[in-house]
Amino acid sequence: EKAGYDHFMLKEIYEQPKAYRDTMLGRIADDNKSVFLKELTMTAEYIKSIRKVHIVACGTAYHAGLVGKSVIESLARIPAENDVASEYRYRSPIITPDTLVIVVSQSGETADTLAALREAKRSGARVLAITNVVGSSVAREADDVIVTWAGPEIAVASTKAYTSQLIAFYLFGLHLAGVLGTQEQSAVEELIAGLHQLPEQVESILEQSAVLKQVAESISHHKSLFFIGRGVDYAVAQEGSLKLKEISYIHSEAYAAGELKHGTLALIEEGIPVIALITQEALYEKTLSNIKEVKARGAHVLGIANAGFETEAAKSVDELFTIPKTLPLLTPALSVLPLQLISYYASLALGHDVDKPRNLAKSVTVE
Ligand code: F6R
């Protein structure tokens, strides 16, 4: 059932091009000019009344929501906030009828996420669920559902569910933009063209897994490392760090690149690996200056940059992994791939049970 792969996680990493295609299927107009989520029951009138969005989830799904916030704010210009589901109810969130609450859950059974959904409904908000399981509790109780068509995810570490959640956010952001008229038609078409290119671009990253295996093997000798980035790169850094901790048991922290000098820089010592995401053109110079700060303290930096910046970036890092060029907002759907593979190969190098890491369960049904 692993279809020739050594582990479910690797199989699921390689299923991502298909998961992207399946999640987009039937949701983009044939002329590639608009996105239409026919499954949504929310009306255009309702969409026009949304004043804020709360995105609530746990773990990896929470990290997908961090990207989702950027997507919704930039495409629909509606303010969005992220909450970890286990914190949401207890901070007396201000949920009003013009709040759209989006819960993100692969399994659709996570207890904290389900509790947050119920709290949101009690407060009179509409709830949209992004989930991978059609008949799940979250899907049944939400007002609207966007199903991610990633297929069953068996490995405890989430990979294809995360990236399908990103696709769902891109589609929903474009759906909102279509109703609200917040984007130029040309920008919408550019994003749709960018979405269509992603599966092949993912394939081209997967073809370079041998390089990432080497990186992972050298990382596996270290006790601690850092992931840094700005903007959506910071969101992806957090996911990369979680994935590595979860299956390789190597300690790591994800930092907004500009925050390092406010304390964490004290931990940078000779030889420590730093994985720097450098995919955002507008933030490029700033991130490079943060890379210089860690390099000056002896860090060994692996840069993950967009094709187009690679010549410049190469000068500032010790090693460079290039991802194909896409629109800034879409980069997380590519830049997370090398991080997933590094985690996988680090876990493998250390002889851990990749698919069933210690202390963890696939579905967390206790609060
Ligand atoms: C990490 C991971 C977890 C889940 C989290 C939420 O790889 O899989 O962090 O993302 O437990 O699970 P769902 O999405 O099923 O609500």
mmCIF file of C-alpha atoms and ligand atoms in Angstrom:
data_model
loop_
_atom_site.group_PDB
_atom_site.id
_atom_site.type_symbol
_atom_site.label_atom_id
_atom_site.label_comp_id
_atom_site.label_asym_id
_atom_site.label_seq_id
_atom_site.Cartn_x
_atom_site.Cartn_y
_atom_site.Cartn_z
ATOM 1 C CA GLU A 1 0.000 0.000 0.000
ATOM 2 C CA LYS A 2 3.073 2.229 0.138
ATOM 3 C CA ALA A 3 3.194 1.847 -3.642
ATOM 4 C CA GLY A 4 6.907 1.044 -3.659
ATOM 5 C CA TYR A 5 7.917 3.876 -1.328
ATOM 6 C CA ASP A 6 9.785 3.110 1.894
ATOM 7 C CA HIS A 7 7.422 5.199 3.977
ATOM 8 C CA PHE A 8 3.972 6.718 3.748
ATOM 9 C CA MET A 9 5.492 10.134 4.318
ATOM 10 C CA LEU A 10 7.663 9.864 1.220
ATOM 11 C CA LYS A 11 4.744 8.539 -0.807
ATOM 12 C CA GLU A 12 2.604 11.443 0.378
ATOM 13 C CA ILE A 13 5.326 13.973 -0.420
ATOM 14 C CA TYR A 14 5.441 12.592 -3.958
ATOM 15 C CA GLU A 15 1.650 12.663 -4.237
ATOM 16 C CA GLN A 16 1.616 16.446 -3.920
ATOM 17 C CA PRO A 17 1.484 17.269 -7.643
ATOM 18 C CA LYS A 18 -1.651 15.125 -7.878
ATOM 19 C CA ALA A 19 -3.093 16.597 -4.681
ATOM 20 C CA TYR A 20 -2.649 20.113 -6.093
ATOM 21 C CA ARG A 21 -4.320 19.162 -9.363
ATOM 22 C CA ASP A 22 -7.187 17.342 -7.649
ATOM 23 C CA THR A 23 -7.798 20.234 -5.252
ATOM 24 C CA MET A 24 -7.974 22.687 -8.173
ATOM 25 C CA LEU A 25 -10.057 20.428 -10.400
ATOM 26 C CA GLY A 26 -13.464 21.815 -11.305
ATOM 27 C CA ARG A 27 -12.877 24.977 -9.296
ATOM 28 C CA ILE A 28 -11.223 27.106 -11.966
ATOM 29 C CA ALA A 29 -13.262 28.258 -14.965
ATOM 30 C CA ASP A 30 -12.317 26.669 -18.303
ATOM 31 C CA ASP A 31 -11.194 30.021 -19.663
ATOM 32 C CA ASN A 32 -8.848 30.412 -16.654
ATOM 33 C CA LYS A 33 -10.309 33.805 -15.886
ATOM 34 C CA SER A 34 -12.012 33.064 -12.579
ATOM 35 C CA VAL A 35 -12.325 30.718 -9.644
ATOM 36 C CA PHE A 36 -15.717 29.512 -8.614
ATOM 37 C CA LEU A 37 -16.294 27.410 -5.543
ATOM 38 C CA LYS A 38 -19.703 26.003 -6.370
ATOM 39 C CA GLU A 39 -19.838 24.069 -3.108
ATOM 40 C CA LEU A 40 -20.052 27.254 -1.060
ATOM 41 C CA THR A 41 -23.510 28.181 0.139
ATOM 42 C CA MET A 42 -22.435 31.651 1.308
ATOM 43 C CA THR A 43 -23.992 34.312 -0.892
ATOM 44 C CA ALA A 44 -22.287 37.264 -2.566
ATOM 45 C CA GLU A 45 -24.270 39.482 -0.217
ATOM 46 C CA TYR A 46 -22.844 37.637 2.779
ATOM 47 C CA ILE A 47 -19.300 37.851 1.402
ATOM 48 C CA LYS A 48 -19.709 41.611 1.050
ATOM 49 C CA SER A 49 -20.702 41.775 4.716
ATOM 50 C CA ILE A 50 -17.582 40.020 6.066
ATOM 51 C CA ARG A 51 -15.541 42.480 8.113
ATOM 52 C CA LYS A 52 -12.929 40.154 9.538
ATOM 53 C CA VAL A 53 -11.701 36.599 9.300
ATOM 54 C CA HIS A 54 -10.489 34.358 12.120
ATOM 55 C CA ILE A 55 -8.439 31.380 10.999
ATOM 56 C CA VAL A 56 -8.318 28.688 13.672
ATOM 57 C CA ALA A 57 -6.416 25.394 13.607
ATOM 58 C CA CYS A 58 -3.678 23.308 15.250
ATOM 59 C CA GLY A 59 -0.133 22.406 14.276
ATOM 60 C CA THR A 60 0.533 22.121 10.598
ATOM 61 C CA ALA A 61 -3.004 23.209 9.725
ATOM 62 C CA TYR A 62 -2.359 26.349 11.818
ATOM 63 C CA HIS A 63 0.734 26.968 9.716
ATOM 64 C CA ALA A 64 -1.321 26.665 6.534
ATOM 65 C CA GLY A 65 -3.622 29.259 8.096
ATOM 66 C CA LEU A 66 -0.699 31.667 8.538
ATOM 67 C CA VAL A 67 -0.276 31.638 4.773
ATOM 68 C CA GLY A 68 -4.072 31.813 4.457
ATOM 69 C CA LYS A 69 -4.089 35.103 6.367
ATOM 70 C CA SER A 70 -1.692 36.662 3.852
ATOM 71 C CA VAL A 71 -3.724 35.267 0.968
ATOM 72 C CA ILE A 72 -7.056 36.613 2.234
ATOM 73 C CA GLU A 73 -5.660 39.978 3.257
ATOM 74 C CA SER A 74 -3.830 40.553 0.021
ATOM 75 C CA LEU A 75 -6.475 39.202 -2.377
ATOM 76 C CA ALA A 76 -9.685 40.239 -0.619
ATOM 77 C CA ARG A 77 -8.394 43.079 1.606
ATOM 78 C CA ILE A 78 -10.301 41.681 4.611
ATOM 79 C CA PRO A 79 -8.371 41.694 7.903
ATOM 80 C CA ALA A 80 -7.561 38.181 9.085
ATOM 81 C CA GLU A 81 -6.180 36.826 12.357
ATOM 82 C CA ASN A 82 -4.720 33.456 13.205
ATOM 83 C CA ASP A 83 -5.406 31.484 16.358
ATOM 84 C CA VAL A 84 -4.179 28.198 17.684
ATOM 85 C CA ALA A 85 -7.431 26.334 18.348
ATOM 86 C CA SER A 86 -6.530 25.397 21.927
ATOM 87 C CA GLU A 87 -6.126 29.106 22.749
ATOM 88 C CA TYR A 88 -9.027 30.530 20.786
ATOM 89 C CA ARG A 89 -11.939 29.971 23.143
ATOM 90 C CA TYR A 90 -10.059 31.047 26.233
ATOM 91 C CA ARG A 91 -9.051 34.475 25.015
ATOM 92 C CA SER A 92 -12.716 35.564 24.693
ATOM 93 C CA PRO A 93 -12.314 36.258 20.992
ATOM 94 C CA ILE A 94 -14.462 39.033 19.585
ATOM 95 C CA ILE A 95 -16.686 37.038 17.264
ATOM 96 C CA THR A 96 -19.477 39.002 15.617
ATOM 97 C CA PRO A 97 -21.950 38.007 12.890
ATOM 98 C CA ASP A 98 -19.709 39.755 10.355
ATOM 99 C CA THR A 99 -16.769 37.541 11.352
ATOM 100 C CA LEU A 100 -16.046 34.599 9.083
ATOM 101 C CA VAL A 101 -14.353 31.859 11.077
ATOM 102 C CA ILE A 102 -12.268 29.475 9.003
ATOM 103 C CA VAL A 103 -11.257 26.225 10.657
ATOM 104 C CA VAL A 104 -8.551 24.169 8.985
ATOM 105 C CA SER A 105 -8.216 20.477 9.772
ATOM 106 C CA GLN A 106 -6.874 17.577 7.769
ATOM 107 C CA SER A 107 -8.757 14.978 9.816
ATOM 108 C CA GLY A 108 -11.757 17.138 10.642
ATOM 109 C CA GLU A 109 -11.738 15.477 14.082
ATOM 110 C CA THR A 110 -9.254 17.529 16.106
ATOM 111 C CA ALA A 111 -10.966 18.210 19.431
ATOM 112 C CA ASP A 112 -9.683 21.764 19.916
ATOM 113 C CA THR A 113 -10.565 22.764 16.371
ATOM 114 C CA LEU A 114 -14.046 21.298 16.715
ATOM 115 C CA ALA A 115 -14.536 23.136 20.009
ATOM 116 C CA ALA A 116 -13.436 26.408 18.362
ATOM 117 C CA LEU A 117 -15.915 25.810 15.545
ATOM 118 C CA ARG A 118 -18.744 25.314 18.049
ATOM 119 C CA GLU A 119 -17.750 28.445 19.960
ATOM 120 C CA ALA A 120 -17.771 30.447 16.722
ATOM 121 C CA LYS A 121 -21.216 29.174 15.775
ATOM 122 C CA ARG A 122 -22.571 29.921 19.248
ATOM 123 C CA SER A 123 -21.370 33.487 18.792
ATOM 124 C CA GLY A 124 -23.338 33.826 15.587
ATOM 125 C CA ALA A 125 -20.475 33.673 13.104
ATOM 126 C CA ARG A 126 -20.463 31.648 9.910
ATOM 127 C CA VAL A 127 -17.901 28.878 9.811
ATOM 128 C CA LEU A 128 -16.031 27.681 6.758
ATOM 129 C CA ALA A 129 -14.123 24.422 7.145
ATOM 130 C CA ILE A 130 -11.141 23.473 5.047
ATOM 131 C CA THR A 131 -10.769 19.743 5.567
ATOM 132 C CA ASN A 132 -9.505 16.600 3.904
ATOM 133 C CA VAL A 133 -12.218 14.294 5.219
ATOM 134 C CA VAL A 134 -15.634 14.675 3.624
ATOM 135 C CA GLY A 135 -17.814 13.188 6.373
ATOM 136 C CA SER A 136 -15.754 14.441 9.329
ATOM 137 C CA SER A 137 -17.238 16.181 12.376
ATOM 138 C CA VAL A 138 -15.786 19.525 11.318
ATOM 139 C CA ALA A 139 -17.229 19.118 7.810
ATOM 140 C CA ARG A 140 -20.642 18.201 9.190
ATOM 141 C CA GLU A 141 -20.884 21.072 11.638
ATOM 142 C CA ALA A 142 -19.480 23.896 9.518
ATOM 143 C CA ASP A 143 -21.754 26.097 7.401
ATOM 144 C CA ASP A 144 -19.505 25.693 4.391
ATOM 145 C CA VAL A 145 -16.788 23.239 3.463
ATOM 146 C CA ILE A 146 -13.906 23.347 1.037
ATOM 147 C CA VAL A 147 -12.606 19.818 0.714
ATOM 148 C CA THR A 148 -8.913 19.379 0.037
ATOM 149 C CA TRP A 149 -8.610 16.446 -2.317
ATOM 150 C CA ALA A 150 -5.249 15.236 -1.016
ATOM 151 C CA GLY A 151 -6.503 11.689 -0.472
ATOM 152 C CA PRO A 152 -5.905 9.767 2.758
ATOM 153 C CA GLU A 153 -2.855 10.924 4.696
ATOM 154 C CA ILE A 154 -1.391 8.072 6.741
ATOM 155 C CA ALA A 155 1.979 9.403 7.946
ATOM 156 C CA VAL A 156 1.650 11.299 11.209
ATOM 157 C CA ALA A 157 3.659 14.174 9.750
ATOM 158 C CA SER A 158 1.370 16.130 7.489
ATOM 159 C CA THR A 159 2.681 17.017 4.024
ATOM 160 C CA LYS A 160 0.180 16.800 1.188
ATOM 161 C CA ALA A 161 -2.666 17.905 3.448
ATOM 162 C CA TYR A 162 -0.757 21.102 4.294
ATOM 163 C CA THR A 163 -0.034 21.992 0.705
ATOM 164 C CA SER A 164 -3.615 21.188 -0.356
ATOM 165 C CA GLN A 165 -4.784 23.533 2.384
ATOM 166 C CA LEU A 166 -2.632 26.221 0.794
ATOM 167 C CA ILE A 167 -4.306 25.557 -2.556
ATOM 168 C CA ALA A 168 -7.714 25.795 -0.857
ATOM 169 C CA PHE A 169 -6.758 29.208 0.569
ATOM 170 C CA TYR A 170 -5.575 30.438 -2.838
ATOM 171 C CA LEU A 171 -8.858 29.335 -4.399
ATOM 172 C CA PHE A 172 -10.939 30.850 -1.617
ATOM 173 C CA GLY A 173 -8.965 34.106 -1.775
ATOM 174 C CA LEU A 174 -9.616 34.295 -5.509
ATOM 175 C CA HIS A 175 -13.275 33.447 -4.964
ATOM 176 C CA LEU A 176 -13.587 36.339 -2.493
ATOM 177 C CA ALA A 177 -11.688 38.666 -4.822
ATOM 178 C CA GLY A 178 -14.072 37.712 -7.648
ATOM 179 C CA VAL A 179 -17.103 38.672 -5.591
ATOM 180 C CA LEU A 180 -15.573 41.776 -4.039
ATOM 181 C CA GLY A 181 -13.776 43.056 -7.117
ATOM 182 C CA THR A 182 -10.634 43.625 -5.076
ATOM 183 C CA GLN A 183 -8.201 42.437 -7.772
ATOM 184 C CA GLU A 184 -7.543 43.518 -11.331
ATOM 185 C CA GLN A 185 -8.598 40.879 -13.847
ATOM 186 C CA SER A 186 -4.981 40.609 -15.025
ATOM 187 C CA ALA A 187 -3.796 39.820 -11.476
ATOM 188 C CA VAL A 188 -6.452 37.123 -11.128
ATOM 189 C CA GLU A 189 -5.410 35.528 -14.405
ATOM 190 C CA GLU A 190 -1.749 35.666 -13.421
ATOM 191 C CA LEU A 191 -2.496 33.876 -10.162
ATOM 192 C CA ILE A 192 -4.578 31.236 -11.920
ATOM 193 C CA ALA A 193 -1.783 30.652 -14.434
ATOM 194 C CA GLY A 194 0.640 30.430 -11.501
ATOM 195 C CA LEU A 195 -1.562 27.856 -9.754
ATOM 196 C CA HIS A 196 -1.675 25.703 -12.881
ATOM 197 C CA GLN A 197 2.122 25.675 -13.048
ATOM 198 C CA LEU A 198 2.623 24.529 -9.460
ATOM 199 C CA PRO A 199 2.250 20.751 -9.931
ATOM 200 C CA GLU A 200 5.011 20.596 -12.533
ATOM 201 C CA GLN A 201 7.171 22.906 -10.489
ATOM 202 C CA VAL A 202 6.734 20.599 -7.500
ATOM 203 C CA GLU A 203 7.819 17.691 -9.700
ATOM 204 C CA SER A 204 10.988 19.525 -10.606
ATOM 205 C CA ILE A 205 11.777 20.037 -6.900
ATOM 206 C CA LEU A 206 11.154 16.352 -6.164
ATOM 207 C CA GLU A 207 13.683 15.465 -8.851
ATOM 208 C CA GLN A 208 16.350 17.204 -6.780
ATOM 209 C CA SER A 209 15.758 15.156 -3.634
ATOM 210 C CA ALA A 210 19.301 13.702 -3.684
ATOM 211 C CA VAL A 211 20.753 17.121 -2.830
ATOM 212 C CA LEU A 212 18.301 17.525 0.037
ATOM 213 C CA LYS A 213 19.184 14.068 1.345
ATOM 214 C CA GLN A 214 22.795 15.231 1.653
ATOM 215 C CA VAL A 215 21.750 18.416 3.429
ATOM 216 C CA ALA A 216 19.604 16.346 5.818
ATOM 217 C CA GLU A 217 22.446 13.970 6.585
ATOM 218 C CA SER A 218 24.737 16.806 7.584
ATOM 219 C CA ILE A 219 21.976 18.431 9.646
ATOM 220 C CA SER A 220 21.343 15.158 11.453
ATOM 221 C CA HIS A 221 24.669 15.559 13.305
ATOM 222 C CA HIS A 222 23.502 18.769 14.931
ATOM 223 C CA LYS A 223 21.571 19.235 18.152
ATOM 224 C CA SER A 224 19.825 22.436 17.172
ATOM 225 C CA LEU A 225 19.163 24.678 14.196
ATOM 226 C CA PHE A 226 17.196 27.671 13.014
ATOM 227 C CA PHE A 227 14.770 28.440 10.237
ATOM 228 C CA ILE A 228 14.422 32.085 9.265
ATOM 229 C CA GLY A 229 12.321 34.051 6.804
ATOM 230 C CA ARG A 230 10.120 37.086 6.386
ATOM 231 C CA GLY A 231 6.461 37.360 5.399
ATOM 232 C CA VAL A 232 5.117 34.085 4.015
ATOM 233 C CA ASP A 233 8.666 32.738 4.234
ATOM 234 C CA TYR A 234 8.331 33.047 8.013
ATOM 235 C CA ALA A 235 5.106 31.044 7.903
ATOM 236 C CA VAL A 236 6.857 28.307 5.914
ATOM 237 C CA ALA A 237 9.852 28.455 8.274
ATOM 238 C CA GLN A 238 7.495 27.602 11.149
ATOM 239 C CA GLU A 239 6.144 24.617 9.275
ATOM 240 C CA GLY A 240 9.651 23.444 8.346
ATOM 241 C CA SER A 241 10.735 23.665 11.975
ATOM 242 C CA LEU A 242 7.718 21.726 13.240
ATOM 243 C CA LYS A 243 8.206 19.001 10.650
ATOM 244 C CA LEU A 244 11.863 18.562 11.565
ATOM 245 C CA LYS A 245 11.191 18.434 15.315
ATOM 246 C CA GLU A 246 8.313 16.052 14.881
ATOM 247 C CA ILE A 247 10.085 13.279 13.013
ATOM 248 C CA SER A 248 13.829 13.806 13.536
ATOM 249 C CA TYR A 249 13.602 14.974 17.191
ATOM 250 C CA ILE A 250 16.222 17.617 16.399
ATOM 251 C CA HIS A 251 15.530 20.859 18.175
ATOM 252 C CA SER A 252 14.898 23.843 15.948
ATOM 253 C CA GLU A 253 13.289 27.222 16.085
ATOM 254 C CA ALA A 254 11.673 29.319 13.412
ATOM 255 C CA TYR A 255 12.258 33.037 13.608
ATOM 256 C CA ALA A 256 11.070 36.025 11.675
ATOM 257 C CA ALA A 257 14.428 36.956 10.171
ATOM 258 C CA GLY A 258 14.302 40.511 11.514
ATOM 259 C CA GLU A 259 13.629 39.347 15.089
ATOM 260 C CA LEU A 260 16.874 37.432 15.552
ATOM 261 C CA LYS A 261 18.815 40.420 16.744
ATOM 262 C CA HIS A 262 16.307 40.971 19.536
ATOM 263 C CA GLY A 263 17.593 38.008 21.488
ATOM 264 C CA THR A 264 17.928 34.793 19.562
ATOM 265 C CA LEU A 265 21.130 35.831 17.855
ATOM 266 C CA ALA A 266 22.797 34.960 21.178
ATOM 267 C CA LEU A 267 22.243 31.293 20.322
ATOM 268 C CA ILE A 268 24.053 31.464 16.997
ATOM 269 C CA GLU A 269 27.422 29.835 17.382
ATOM 270 C CA GLU A 270 30.096 28.404 15.131
ATOM 271 C CA GLY A 271 28.765 25.790 12.737
ATOM 272 C CA ILE A 272 25.057 25.959 13.652
ATOM 273 C CA PRO A 273 22.869 25.273 10.633
ATOM 274 C CA VAL A 274 20.468 28.027 9.607
ATOM 275 C CA ILE A 275 17.937 27.422 6.880
ATOM 276 C CA ALA A 276 16.971 30.761 5.356
ATOM 277 C CA LEU A 277 13.966 31.179 3.084
ATOM 278 C CA ILE A 278 14.608 33.948 0.598
ATOM 279 C CA THR A 279 11.726 33.877 -1.857
ATOM 280 C CA GLN A 280 10.099 37.290 -1.416
ATOM 281 C CA GLU A 281 11.470 39.803 -3.858
ATOM 282 C CA ALA A 282 10.277 42.810 -1.875
ATOM 283 C CA LEU A 283 12.012 41.557 1.297
ATOM 284 C CA TYR A 284 15.065 40.189 -0.399
ATOM 285 C CA GLU A 285 17.631 42.784 0.690
ATOM 286 C CA LYS A 286 16.383 42.737 4.278
ATOM 287 C CA THR A 287 16.580 38.956 4.531
ATOM 288 C CA LEU A 288 20.070 38.972 3.053
ATOM 289 C CA SER A 289 21.191 41.399 5.718
ATOM 290 C CA ASN A 290 19.788 39.053 8.405
ATOM 291 C CA ILE A 291 21.706 36.208 6.784
ATOM 292 C CA LYS A 292 24.880 38.285 7.095
ATOM 293 C CA GLU A 293 24.169 38.678 10.821
ATOM 294 C CA VAL A 294 24.118 34.916 11.393
ATOM 295 C CA LYS A 295 26.999 34.234 9.009
ATOM 296 C CA ALA A 296 29.140 36.730 10.904
ATOM 297 C CA ARG A 297 28.576 34.583 14.029
ATOM 298 C CA GLY A 298 29.658 31.401 12.301
ATOM 299 C CA ALA A 299 26.326 29.934 11.146
ATOM 300 C CA HIS A 300 26.294 27.594 8.173
ATOM 301 C CA VAL A 301 23.483 28.880 5.988
ATOM 302 C CA LEU A 302 21.378 26.943 3.536
ATOM 303 C CA GLY A 303 19.401 29.389 1.431
ATOM 304 C CA ILE A 304 16.162 28.440 -0.260
ATOM 305 C CA ALA A 305 15.590 31.014 -2.971
ATOM 306 C CA ASN A 306 13.433 31.585 -5.982
ATOM 307 C CA ALA A 307 14.927 31.147 -9.413
ATOM 308 C CA GLY A 308 15.699 34.688 -10.474
ATOM 309 C CA PHE A 309 17.479 35.618 -7.243
ATOM 310 C CA GLU A 310 19.827 32.695 -7.204
ATOM 311 C CA THR A 311 22.943 34.462 -8.450
ATOM 312 C CA GLU A 312 22.665 37.227 -5.858
ATOM 313 C CA ALA A 313 21.579 34.871 -3.064
ATOM 314 C CA ALA A 314 24.381 32.425 -3.811
ATOM 315 C CA LYS A 315 26.939 35.002 -2.722
ATOM 316 C CA SER A 316 25.427 35.334 0.750
ATOM 317 C CA VAL A 317 24.867 31.698 1.718
ATOM 318 C CA ASP A 318 26.980 28.567 2.105
ATOM 319 C CA GLU A 319 24.622 26.377 0.123
ATOM 320 C CA LEU A 320 21.707 27.278 -2.085
ATOM 321 C CA PHE A 321 18.634 25.326 -3.086
ATOM 322 C CA THR A 322 16.640 26.949 -5.856
ATOM 323 C CA ILE A 323 12.910 26.576 -6.294
ATOM 324 C CA PRO A 324 11.164 27.435 -9.578
ATOM 325 C CA LYS A 325 9.948 30.961 -10.082
ATOM 326 C CA THR A 326 6.368 31.690 -9.151
ATOM 327 C CA LEU A 327 4.350 34.625 -7.799
ATOM 328 C CA PRO A 328 5.381 35.773 -4.299
ATOM 329 C CA LEU A 329 2.073 34.689 -2.756
ATOM 330 C CA LEU A 330 2.350 31.192 -4.240
ATOM 331 C CA THR A 331 5.912 30.421 -3.102
ATOM 332 C CA PRO A 332 4.884 28.539 0.077
ATOM 333 C CA ALA A 333 3.399 25.826 -2.153
ATOM 334 C CA LEU A 334 6.943 25.244 -3.459
ATOM 335 C CA SER A 335 9.324 26.316 -0.701
ATOM 336 C CA VAL A 336 7.885 23.889 1.848
ATOM 337 C CA LEU A 337 8.817 20.918 -0.364
ATOM 338 C CA PRO A 338 12.579 21.034 0.312
ATOM 339 C CA LEU A 339 11.814 21.392 4.035
ATOM 340 C CA GLN A 340 9.572 18.319 4.005
ATOM 341 C CA LEU A 341 12.288 16.311 2.262
ATOM 342 C CA ILE A 342 15.018 17.533 4.624
ATOM 343 C CA SER A 343 12.893 16.417 7.606
ATOM 344 C CA TYR A 344 12.190 13.066 6.029
ATOM 345 C CA TYR A 345 15.819 12.337 5.239
ATOM 346 C CA ALA A 346 17.036 13.611 8.618
ATOM 347 C CA SER A 347 14.624 11.265 10.392
ATOM 348 C CA LEU A 348 15.753 8.424 8.147
ATOM 349 C CA ALA A 349 19.450 9.167 8.766
ATOM 350 C CA LEU A 350 18.839 9.045 12.520
ATOM 351 C CA GLY A 351 16.986 5.741 12.249
ATOM 352 C CA HIS A 352 13.679 7.000 13.611
ATOM 353 C CA ASP A 353 10.238 5.676 12.817
ATOM 354 C CA VAL A 354 9.400 8.263 10.136
ATOM 355 C CA ASP A 355 5.705 7.483 9.807
ATOM 356 C CA LYS A 356 5.006 7.041 13.513
ATOM 357 C CA PRO A 357 7.102 9.479 15.536
ATOM 358 C CA ARG A 358 7.217 8.953 19.285
ATOM 359 C CA ASN A 359 4.526 10.462 21.508
ATOM 360 C CA LEU A 360 2.287 11.544 18.626
ATOM 361 C CA ALA A 361 -1.020 10.454 17.152
ATOM 362 C CA LYS A 362 -2.399 11.201 13.706
ATOM 363 C CA SER A 363 -5.653 12.541 14.997
ATOM 364 C CA VAL A 364 -5.791 14.409 18.307
ATOM 365 C CA THR A 365 -9.249 13.931 19.742
ATOM 366 C CA VAL A 366 -8.521 15.136 23.281
ATOM 367 C CA GLU A 367 -8.245 18.778 24.319
HETATM 368 C C1 F6R B 1 2.101 17.848 12.067
HETATM 369 C C2 F6R B 1 0.689 17.468 12.158
HETATM 370 C C3 F6R B 1 -0.151 18.079 13.216
HETATM 371 C C4 F6R B 1 -1.564 18.328 12.699
HETATM 372 C C5 F6R B 1 -2.486 18.828 13.829
HETATM 373 C C6 F6R B 1 -3.863 19.172 13.313
HETATM 374 O O1 F6R B 1 2.716 17.257 10.971
HETATM 375 O O2 F6R B 1 0.226 16.668 11.378
HETATM 376 O O3 F6R B 1 0.423 19.261 13.701
HETATM 377 O O4 F6R B 1 -1.499 19.268 11.678
HETATM 378 O O5 F6R B 1 -2.570 17.840 14.813
HETATM 379 O O6 F6R B 1 -4.489 18.067 12.752
HETATM 380 P P1 F6R B 1 -5.735 18.231 11.830
HETATM 381 O O7 F6R B 1 -5.291 18.965 10.607
HETATM 382 O O8 F6R B 1 -6.197 16.839 11.521
HETATM 383 O O9 F6R B 1 -6.738 19.039 12.596
#
